[in-house]
Short mmCIF file of C-alpha atoms and ligand atoms in Angstrom, two decimals:
data_model
loop_
_atom_site.label_atom_id
_atom_site.label_comp_id
_atom_site.label_asym_id
_atom_site.label_seq_id
_atom_site.Cartn_x
_atom_site.Cartn_y
_atom_site.Cartn_z
CA UNK P 1 87.48 97.84 76.92
CA UNK P 2 88.00 100.44 74.23
CA UNK P 3 90.36 103.39 74.57
CA UNK P 4 89.81 105.80 71.66
CA UNK P 5 89.38 109.30 72.94
CA UNK P 6 86.80 111.26 71.16
CA UNK P 7 84.26 112.14 73.76
CA UNK P 8 85.87 113.82 76.74
CA UNK P 9 82.97 115.43 78.56
CA UNK P 10 85.23 118.06 80.10
CA UNK P 11 87.25 118.67 76.90
CA UNK P 12 86.06 122.25 76.30
CA UNK P 13 88.91 124.07 78.02
CA UNK P 14 91.68 121.76 76.74
CA UNK P 15 93.80 122.37 73.67
CA UNK P 16 95.27 118.87 73.32
CA UNK P 17 93.96 115.41 74.15
CA UNK P 18 95.09 113.83 77.35
CA UNK P 19 98.21 111.69 77.08
CA UNK P 20 97.29 108.05 76.44
CA UNK P 21 99.13 106.77 79.49
CA UNK P 22 97.73 109.53 81.70
CA UNK P 23 94.24 108.59 80.52
CA UNK P 24 94.79 105.03 81.69
CA UNK P 25 96.58 106.14 84.85
CA UNK P 26 93.78 108.45 85.95
CA UNK P 27 90.88 106.24 84.88
CA UNK P 28 88.89 104.28 87.45
CA UNK P 29 86.40 102.53 85.22
CA UNK P 30 88.20 99.18 85.45
CA UNK P 31 87.21 98.96 89.09
CA UNK P 32 84.36 101.43 89.60
CA UNK P 33 82.18 99.87 86.91
CA UNK P 34 80.90 97.57 89.62
CA UNK P 35 78.99 100.61 90.94
CA UNK P 36 76.88 100.73 87.78
CA UNK P 37 73.61 99.61 89.38
CA UNK P 38 73.86 102.17 92.16
CA UNK P 39 75.00 104.85 89.74
CA UNK P 40 71.88 104.28 87.64
CA UNK P 41 69.69 104.17 90.73
CA UNK P 42 71.09 107.55 91.78
CA UNK P 43 70.60 109.00 88.30
CA UNK P 44 66.99 107.84 88.13
CA UNK P 45 66.28 109.53 91.46
CA UNK P 46 68.10 112.66 90.33
CA UNK P 47 66.12 112.82 87.06
CA UNK P 48 62.86 112.30 88.95
CA UNK P 49 63.73 115.20 91.24
CA UNK P 50 64.85 117.43 88.33
CA UNK P 51 61.42 117.10 86.77
CA UNK P 52 59.73 118.09 90.03
CA UNK P 53 62.12 121.04 90.24
CA UNK P 54 61.06 122.14 86.75
CA UNK P 55 64.49 121.47 85.19
CA UNK P 56 63.35 118.54 83.05
CA UNK P 57 60.02 118.07 81.31
CA UNK P 58 58.15 114.90 82.16
CA UNK P 59 58.90 113.53 78.69
CA UNK P 60 62.59 114.17 79.15
CA UNK P 61 62.52 112.53 82.56
CA UNK P 62 60.73 109.47 81.21
CA UNK P 63 63.12 109.16 78.30
CA UNK P 64 66.13 109.40 80.59
CA UNK P 65 64.77 106.85 83.03
CA UNK P 66 63.76 104.27 80.46
CA UNK P 67 67.08 104.58 78.65
CA UNK P 68 69.04 104.28 81.90
CA UNK P 69 67.15 101.05 82.50
CA UNK P 70 68.06 99.85 79.02
CA UNK P 71 71.70 100.72 79.68
CA UNK P 72 71.56 98.68 82.87
CA UNK P 73 70.26 95.78 80.79
CA UNK P 74 73.11 96.25 78.29
CA UNK P 75 75.66 96.18 81.10
CA UNK P 76 74.09 93.08 82.60
CA UNK P 77 73.98 91.37 79.20
CA UNK P 78 77.68 92.11 78.71
CA UNK P 79 77.13 94.16 75.55
CA UNK P 80 78.07 97.54 77.04
CA UNK P 81 81.32 98.99 75.64
CA UNK P 82 83.23 100.32 78.65
CA UNK P 83 85.65 103.03 77.52
CA UNK P 84 88.78 103.94 79.44
CA UNK P 85 88.90 107.38 77.81
CA UNK P 86 85.60 108.11 79.57
CA UNK P 87 87.44 107.65 82.87
CA UNK P 88 84.84 106.21 85.15
CA UNK P 89 81.51 104.50 85.50
CA UNK P 90 79.66 107.83 85.73
CA UNK P 91 80.88 109.25 82.44
CA UNK P 92 80.58 105.92 80.65
CA UNK P 93 76.92 105.66 81.52
CA UNK P 94 76.18 109.31 80.82
CA UNK P 95 77.93 109.15 77.44
CA UNK P 96 75.94 106.07 76.49
CA UNK P 97 72.74 107.84 77.48
CA UNK P 98 73.64 110.73 75.21
CA UNK P 99 74.49 108.29 72.39
CA UNK P 100 71.02 106.87 72.72
CA UNK P 101 68.87 109.98 73.24
CA UNK P 102 71.02 112.90 72.18
CA UNK P 103 70.62 116.28 73.79
CA UNK P 104 68.21 115.12 76.50
CA UNK P 105 70.93 112.82 77.84
CA UNK P 106 73.16 115.85 78.30
CA UNK P 107 70.64 117.37 80.71
CA UNK P 108 70.92 114.62 83.31
CA UNK P 109 74.03 116.09 84.91
CA UNK P 110 72.28 119.39 85.69
CA UNK P 111 72.73 120.37 89.34
CA UNK P 112 75.13 117.60 90.24
CA UNK P 113 78.79 116.74 89.95
CA UNK P 114 80.68 113.48 89.82
CA UNK P 115 81.88 114.46 93.27
CA UNK P 116 78.49 114.10 94.92
CA UNK P 117 77.55 111.37 92.45
CA UNK P 118 80.42 109.08 93.39
CA UNK P 119 79.96 109.72 97.11
CA UNK P 120 76.30 108.77 96.70
CA UNK P 121 77.07 105.66 94.66
CA UNK P 122 79.58 104.26 97.14
CA UNK P 123 77.18 104.77 100.02
CA UNK P 124 74.34 103.05 98.17
CA UNK P 125 76.65 100.22 97.24
CA UNK P 126 78.09 99.81 100.74
CA UNK P 127 74.62 99.84 102.28
CA UNK P 128 73.73 96.80 100.18
CA UNK P 129 77.02 95.10 100.97
CA UNK P 130 76.48 95.63 104.69
CA UNK P 131 73.04 94.04 104.40
CA UNK P 132 74.50 90.99 102.66
CA UNK P 133 77.24 90.73 105.26
CA UNK P 134 74.75 91.04 108.13
CA UNK P 135 72.76 88.15 106.63
CA UNK P 136 75.92 86.02 106.45
CA UNK P 137 76.76 86.81 110.08
CA UNK P 138 73.29 85.68 111.08
CA UNK P 139 73.65 82.47 109.06
CA UNK P 140 76.98 81.71 110.73
CA UNK P 141 75.49 82.44 114.14
CA UNK P 142 72.59 80.08 113.41
CA UNK P 143 75.12 77.36 112.66
CA UNK P 144 76.95 78.03 115.91
CA UNK P 145 73.73 77.87 117.91
CA UNK P 146 72.77 74.54 116.34
CA UNK P 147 76.15 73.02 117.10
CA UNK P 148 76.27 74.52 120.59
CA UNK P 149 72.88 73.06 121.42
CA UNK P 150 73.97 69.61 120.27
CA UNK P 151 77.26 69.89 122.18
CA UNK P 152 75.99 71.57 125.35
CA UNK P 153 77.19 68.64 127.46
CA UNK P 154 80.37 67.76 125.53
CA UNK P 155 83.42 68.31 127.70
CA UNK P 156 86.76 69.59 126.47
CA UNK P 157 89.70 71.26 128.13
CA UNK P 158 89.49 75.04 128.31
CA UNK P 159 92.79 76.80 127.83
CA UNK P 160 94.65 79.82 129.05
CA UNK P 161 98.16 80.35 127.65
CA UNK P 162 97.22 77.36 125.46
CA UNK P 163 97.79 75.24 128.58
CA UNK P 164 94.97 73.11 129.97
CA UNK P 165 93.15 75.32 132.46
CA UNK P 166 89.69 74.07 133.44
CA UNK P 167 87.14 71.82 131.79
CA UNK P 168 84.56 73.61 129.67
CA UNK P 169 81.74 72.44 127.47
CA UNK P 170 82.27 72.52 123.74
CA UNK P 171 78.90 74.27 123.41
CA UNK P 172 80.17 77.00 125.70
CA UNK P 173 83.28 77.46 123.60
CA UNK P 174 81.18 77.74 120.43
CA UNK P 175 79.01 80.37 122.08
CA UNK P 176 82.08 82.52 122.76
CA UNK P 177 82.34 82.90 119.00
CA UNK P 178 78.63 83.63 118.85
CA UNK P 179 79.14 86.56 121.23
CA UNK P 180 81.96 88.00 119.14
CA UNK P 181 79.80 87.83 116.04
CA UNK P 182 76.93 89.55 117.84
CA UNK P 183 79.20 92.51 118.51
CA UNK P 184 80.36 92.48 114.89
CA UNK P 185 76.74 92.60 113.83
CA UNK P 186 76.04 95.57 116.09
CA UNK P 187 79.08 97.44 114.84
CA UNK P 188 77.99 97.01 111.23
CA UNK P 189 74.43 98.07 111.98
CA UNK P 190 75.84 101.17 113.59
CA UNK P 191 78.17 101.86 110.67
CA UNK P 192 75.23 101.43 108.29
CA UNK P 193 73.49 104.40 109.91
CA UNK P 194 76.32 106.77 109.05
CA UNK P 195 76.72 105.18 105.63
CA UNK P 196 73.06 105.80 104.90
CA UNK P 197 73.24 109.60 104.59
CA UNK P 198 72.87 111.35 101.29
CA UNK P 199 75.57 113.61 99.82
CA UNK P 200 73.68 114.04 96.52
CA UNK P 201 72.96 117.74 96.03
CA UNK P 202 76.35 118.80 97.36
CA UNK P 203 77.31 119.04 93.67
CA UNK P 204 81.00 119.80 93.15
CA UNK P 205 81.52 121.24 96.63
CA UNK P 206 79.32 124.30 97.24
CA UNK P 207 75.85 123.08 96.32
CA UNK P 208 74.01 124.13 93.20
CA UNK P 209 72.07 127.12 91.87
CA UNK P 210 69.15 124.96 90.65
CA UNK P 211 66.06 124.65 92.85
CA UNK P 212 66.86 121.06 93.80
CA UNK P 213 64.78 119.30 96.42
CA UNK P 214 67.09 116.99 98.28
CA UNK P 215 64.24 115.56 100.37
CA UNK P 216 62.90 113.97 97.19
CA UNK P 217 66.10 112.17 96.21
CA UNK P 218 66.68 111.23 99.85
CA UNK P 219 63.27 109.58 100.03
CA UNK P 220 63.58 107.90 96.63
CA UNK P 221 66.97 106.42 97.47
CA UNK P 222 65.98 105.31 100.96
CA UNK P 223 68.59 107.40 102.74
CA UNK P 224 67.98 108.11 106.42
CA UNK P 225 69.23 111.69 106.29
CA UNK P 226 70.70 114.37 104.04
CA UNK P 227 74.31 115.41 104.55
CA UNK P 228 74.28 118.78 106.27
CA UNK P 229 77.22 120.45 104.57
CA UNK P 230 78.13 120.26 100.89
CA UNK P 231 81.90 120.45 101.47
CA UNK P 232 81.73 117.60 103.94
CA UNK P 233 79.24 115.76 101.73
CA UNK P 234 81.66 115.34 98.83
CA UNK P 235 84.75 114.68 100.93
CA UNK P 236 83.55 112.50 103.79
CA UNK P 237 84.80 108.93 103.63
CA UNK P 238 84.41 108.22 107.36
CA UNK P 239 81.76 105.64 106.59
CA UNK P 240 84.21 103.65 104.47
CA UNK P 241 86.83 103.82 107.20
CA UNK P 242 84.28 102.79 109.81
CA UNK P 243 83.22 99.90 107.65
CA UNK P 244 86.82 98.73 107.27
CA UNK P 245 87.33 99.09 111.02
CA UNK P 246 84.25 96.98 111.76
CA UNK P 247 85.30 94.53 109.04
CA UNK P 248 88.79 94.34 110.54
CA UNK P 249 87.44 93.43 113.96
CA UNK P 250 85.16 90.82 112.39
CA UNK P 251 88.07 89.36 110.41
CA UNK P 252 90.22 89.35 113.54
CA UNK P 253 87.50 87.21 115.16
CA UNK P 254 87.31 84.89 112.17
CA UNK P 255 91.07 84.63 112.19
CA UNK P 256 91.14 83.55 115.84
CA UNK P 257 88.33 81.13 115.12
CA UNK P 258 90.38 79.82 112.18
CA UNK P 259 93.45 79.37 114.32
CA UNK P 260 91.50 77.18 116.73
CA UNK P 261 90.06 75.09 113.90
CA UNK P 262 93.54 74.61 112.46
CA UNK P 263 94.87 73.51 115.86
CA UNK P 264 91.92 71.26 116.56
CA UNK P 265 92.10 69.41 113.26
CA UNK P 266 95.80 68.69 113.78
CA UNK P 267 97.03 65.21 114.70
CA UNK P 268 98.22 66.67 118.01
CA UNK P 269 94.72 67.78 119.10
CA UNK P 270 92.24 65.82 116.99
CA UNK P 271 89.31 67.58 118.68
CA UNK P 272 87.30 67.94 115.49
CA UNK P 273 87.02 66.76 111.93
CA UNK P 274 86.23 69.08 109.05
CA UNK P 275 84.41 67.49 106.14
CA UNK P 276 86.60 66.81 103.11
CA UNK P 277 84.78 69.40 101.04
CA UNK P 278 86.36 72.18 103.12
CA UNK P 279 89.89 70.75 102.92
CA UNK P 280 92.48 69.95 100.29
CA UNK P 281 95.27 67.43 100.02
CA UNK P 282 98.98 67.70 99.38
CA UNK P 283 100.52 67.01 96.00
CA UNK P 284 103.44 65.21 97.65
CA UNK P 285 102.31 63.88 101.04
CA UNK P 286 99.44 61.45 100.47
CA UNK P 287 98.32 61.43 104.12
CA UNK P 288 97.64 65.17 104.28
CA UNK P 289 94.23 66.75 104.70
CA UNK P 290 94.79 70.45 105.09
CA UNK P 291 92.28 72.85 106.70
CA UNK P 292 92.57 75.30 103.81
CA UNK P 293 89.41 77.28 104.44
CA UNK P 294 90.33 78.42 107.96
CA UNK P 295 93.96 78.91 106.97
CA UNK P 296 92.97 81.11 104.06
CA UNK P 297 90.55 83.14 106.15
CA UNK P 298 93.32 83.68 108.70
CA UNK P 299 95.57 84.80 105.85
CA UNK P 300 92.99 87.07 104.24
CA UNK P 301 92.54 88.97 107.48
CA UNK P 302 95.66 90.96 106.64
CA UNK P 303 94.05 92.34 103.48
CA UNK P 304 91.23 93.90 105.47
CA UNK P 305 93.56 95.41 108.06
CA UNK P 306 95.52 96.77 105.08
CA UNK P 307 92.37 98.34 103.64
CA UNK P 308 91.69 100.09 106.94
CA UNK P 309 95.15 101.54 107.26
CA UNK P 310 95.18 102.39 103.54
CA UNK P 311 91.98 104.44 103.85
CA UNK P 312 93.13 106.21 107.00
CA UNK P 313 96.35 107.24 105.29
CA UNK P 314 94.45 108.18 102.13
CA UNK P 315 92.33 110.67 104.04
CA UNK P 316 94.71 112.09 106.62
CA UNK P 317 96.38 114.74 104.47
CA UNK P 318 93.46 115.88 102.34
CA UNK P 319 92.25 119.47 102.42
CA UNK P 320 88.56 120.06 101.77
CA UNK P 321 86.76 119.26 99.60
CA UNK P 322 86.96 116.54 96.93
CA UNK P 323 90.43 115.53 95.76
CA UNK P 324 91.30 112.98 93.12
CA UNK P 325 93.00 111.01 95.91
CA UNK P 326 89.51 109.85 96.80
CA UNK P 327 89.37 107.70 93.71
CA UNK P 328 91.75 105.44 95.64
CA UNK P 329 89.03 104.72 98.21
CA UNK P 330 87.29 102.12 96.10
CA UNK P 331 89.66 99.22 95.63
CA UNK P 332 90.45 98.76 99.34
CA UNK P 333 86.80 99.19 100.27
CA UNK P 334 85.62 96.72 97.63
CA UNK P 335 88.28 94.24 98.64
CA UNK P 336 87.48 94.53 102.34
CA UNK P 337 83.77 93.94 101.69
CA UNK P 338 84.42 91.02 99.32
CA UNK P 339 86.87 89.42 101.73
CA UNK P 340 84.62 89.70 104.75
CA UNK P 341 81.54 88.51 102.88
CA UNK P 342 83.30 85.50 101.36
CA UNK P 343 85.02 84.56 104.61
CA UNK P 344 81.71 84.66 106.46
CA UNK P 345 80.08 82.67 103.74
CA UNK P 346 82.75 79.96 103.91
CA UNK P 347 82.40 79.78 107.68
CA UNK P 348 78.61 79.77 107.59
CA UNK P 349 78.77 76.80 105.20
CA UNK P 350 81.46 74.99 107.18
CA UNK P 351 80.48 75.41 110.84
CA UNK P 352 77.36 73.21 110.85
CA UNK P 353 79.51 70.47 109.30
CA UNK P 354 82.13 70.45 112.09
CA UNK P 355 82.32 66.95 113.59
CA UNK P 356 83.46 67.00 117.22
CA UNK P 357 85.50 64.01 118.44
CA UNK P 358 83.94 63.86 121.86
CA UNK P 359 86.01 61.00 123.29
CA UNK P 360 89.29 62.67 122.40
CA UNK P 361 88.16 66.01 123.83
CA UNK P 362 87.14 64.26 127.00
CA UNK P 363 90.46 62.41 127.34
CA UNK P 364 92.31 65.66 126.85
CA UNK P 365 90.24 67.28 129.59
CA UNK P 366 91.07 64.39 131.91
CA UNK P 367 94.75 65.12 131.46
CA UNK P 368 96.47 68.26 132.62
CA UNK P 369 94.91 68.61 136.13
CA UNK P 370 92.00 70.56 134.73
CA UNK P 371 90.02 70.16 137.95
CA UNK P 372 92.74 71.57 140.22
CA UNK P 373 90.74 74.77 140.78
CA UNK P 374 87.74 72.65 141.74
CA UNK P 375 89.81 70.96 144.44
CA UNK P 376 90.91 74.35 145.76
CA UNK P 377 87.28 75.59 145.77
CA UNK P 378 86.30 72.37 147.62
CA UNK P 379 88.82 73.15 150.38
CA UNK P 380 87.56 76.73 150.59
CA UNK P 381 84.10 75.32 151.22
CA UNK P 382 85.65 73.29 154.07
CA UNK P 383 86.69 76.57 155.65
CA UNK P 384 90.31 77.10 154.52
CA UNK P 385 91.46 80.41 153.03
CA UNK P 386 91.83 80.33 149.23
CA UNK P 387 95.57 81.07 149.16
CA UNK P 388 96.30 78.09 151.42
CA UNK P 389 94.07 75.88 149.31
CA UNK P 390 95.96 77.01 146.21
CA UNK P 391 99.21 75.88 147.80
CA UNK P 392 97.79 72.54 149.00
CA UNK P 393 96.52 71.74 145.52
CA UNK P 394 99.86 72.84 144.07
CA UNK P 395 101.54 70.14 146.15
CA UNK P 396 98.99 67.59 145.04
CA UNK P 397 99.59 68.50 141.38
CA UNK P 398 103.35 68.20 141.85
CA UNK P 399 102.79 64.75 143.32
CA UNK P 400 100.60 63.92 140.34
CA UNK P 401 103.25 65.06 137.88
CA UNK P 402 105.86 62.93 139.67
CA UNK P 403 103.66 59.83 139.84
CA UNK P 404 101.90 60.25 136.50
CA UNK P 405 98.43 60.46 138.08
CA UNK P 406 95.70 63.01 137.56
CA UNK P 407 93.87 64.26 140.68
CA UNK P 408 90.84 62.08 140.12
CA UNK P 409 93.09 59.03 139.82
CA UNK P 410 94.59 59.45 143.31
CA UNK P 411 93.23 57.47 146.26
CA UNK P 412 91.66 59.26 149.20
CA UNK P 413 94.76 58.45 151.29
CA UNK P 414 97.01 59.94 148.66
CA UNK P 415 94.93 63.12 148.59
CA UNK P 416 94.78 63.35 152.39
CA UNK P 417 98.61 63.64 152.48
CA UNK P 418 98.01 67.23 151.40
CA UNK P 419 95.08 68.11 153.66
CA UNK P 420 93.10 66.20 156.24
CA UNK P 421 90.08 68.28 155.25
CA UNK P 422 89.68 66.09 152.16
CA UNK P 423 86.95 63.43 152.45
CA UNK P 424 85.54 60.99 149.98
CA UNK P 425 82.99 63.54 148.74
CA UNK P 426 85.97 65.11 146.95
CA UNK P 427 85.62 62.77 143.98
CA UNK P 428 82.34 64.38 142.98
CA UNK P 429 84.15 67.68 142.39
CA UNK P 430 87.14 66.12 140.68
CA UNK P 431 85.05 64.66 137.87
CA UNK P 432 84.69 66.63 134.67
CA UNK P 433 80.91 66.69 134.96
CA UNK P 434 81.11 67.91 138.55
CA UNK P 435 83.46 70.66 137.45
CA UNK P 436 81.37 72.02 134.58
CA UNK P 437 78.02 71.56 136.34
CA UNK P 438 79.28 73.62 139.25
CA UNK P 439 79.76 76.69 137.04
CA UNK P 440 76.07 77.24 136.92
CA UNK P 441 75.47 80.96 136.53
CA UNK P 442 74.77 83.30 133.61
CA UNK P 443 77.73 83.11 131.28
CA UNK P 444 79.11 79.95 132.94
CA UNK P 445 80.06 76.71 131.22
CA UNK P 446 77.46 74.39 132.84
CA UNK P 447 75.40 72.52 130.21
CA UNK P 448 72.24 74.10 131.66
CA UNK P 449 73.67 77.52 131.11
CA UNK P 450 74.76 76.68 127.60
CA UNK P 451 71.23 75.58 126.75
CA UNK P 452 69.85 78.78 128.26
CA UNK P 453 72.36 80.85 126.27
CA UNK P 454 71.33 79.04 123.08
CA UNK P 455 67.73 80.05 123.75
CA UNK P 456 68.76 83.66 124.29
CA UNK P 457 70.77 83.51 121.09
CA UNK P 458 67.81 82.18 119.13
CA UNK P 459 65.65 84.99 120.46
CA UNK P 460 68.30 87.52 119.45
CA UNK P 461 68.47 86.21 115.89
CA UNK P 462 64.68 86.11 115.66
CA UNK P 463 64.56 89.79 116.66
CA UNK P 464 66.76 90.92 113.75
N1 LIG K 501 86.21 108.57 89.40
C1 LIG K 501 86.12 109.59 90.39
C2 LIG K 501 86.29 109.01 91.78
O1 LIG K 501 86.22 107.85 91.90
C3 LIG K 501 84.81 110.29 90.30
C4 LIG K 501 84.84 111.69 90.76
C5 LIG K 501 85.70 112.46 89.89
N2 LIG K 501 85.58 113.87 90.12
C6 LIG K 501 86.44 114.75 89.57
N3 LIG K 501 86.23 115.98 89.80
N4 LIG K 501 87.44 114.35 88.82
O2 LIG K 501 86.48 109.69 92.77
#
């Protein structure tokens, strides 16, 4: 990146060049150059509109547009000379245009400001990022549905307080993650609506004296609406905050998901295996296979929460309208989008490759009195009040702890010590299958219900 300062576009009112360090300190081109495609898209729309408004001739418009396209090609070929003295992506591209076509290039900035330009660019960029992220969420959800369908009848312990609670099906557990991701998807779709509004035409802060037609640029750029107030147009970064909030919730979900994968791959649980390609080894302990992908996703979650709080703090003290503070919006926003997209991508690749260890899950569900609630419900059906049943089963569990037996391993005589209402039909409810099959309602863990939920999930994804 070159740094000679010869072409400051705002240099007219200055009597000395900007200090070299200050030039670097105030420049954003190192990070905002990634907006180049959207910057050029915005400029092409702006030039098209300027011609219709009578500001540019059709020849000037055509020359600007074809040269902007050439500049995009230069950037993509890696031959573009990004200059720090030109501060940002906007002035780098405009200066190059003027290099190429002279005075006509200088007309492009008529009726706009970098303030509405940058606000437009970020929104166009974020809209595309949201679309990519939505596609990754869908891909991950597809993987979850496939696995849930295959594991609809696989039994594992369900936990509360990380203590064995009741048996659940593995498919049901997977579909809990599916639900979380559906809400993440909705939140991002909603955020996209408010992202997709056009500030272009707000100019520096007050609008412009040229006869611009904002409907034209709005239509050309595919925005849903035009921002209704020029001061708000250049200063609003709510959409970026909303995105980081939605991204934070999604990362929080992925982090919880990660935590379970880390636990489940451990020697203590052994509920699942992750394929080697998603793990790494230890340089000292030859036996180790570490679940790096989920661990790293769990760790990266903090970056996105940081971006959200960074943007909130960035905005909270700003008077209207644009302030240079806003240049600090980009790095956290870019990082949040990159982190969420890559984390989703890693999960979407990994989830279909999860290998459940069904026997071990089943053995774990058989331990820990996971059907104790089923025994209580059985006694309720025999006519006892629930609180009494709870106490009866509590005694039975204590006996089980003392004798090392789970409920289903006790004889009928042993069970009848606690209530004479218990008959030999009790064993049907104490089995794992009996327990999960009995929870046969919408949202319940019964294999039937899991299969039905998978069908609903498929219909949801097909409707997107
Ligand atoms: N690089 C600036 C930013 O990211 C562009 C807008 C600059 N506007 C200004 N008046 N200095 O916010």
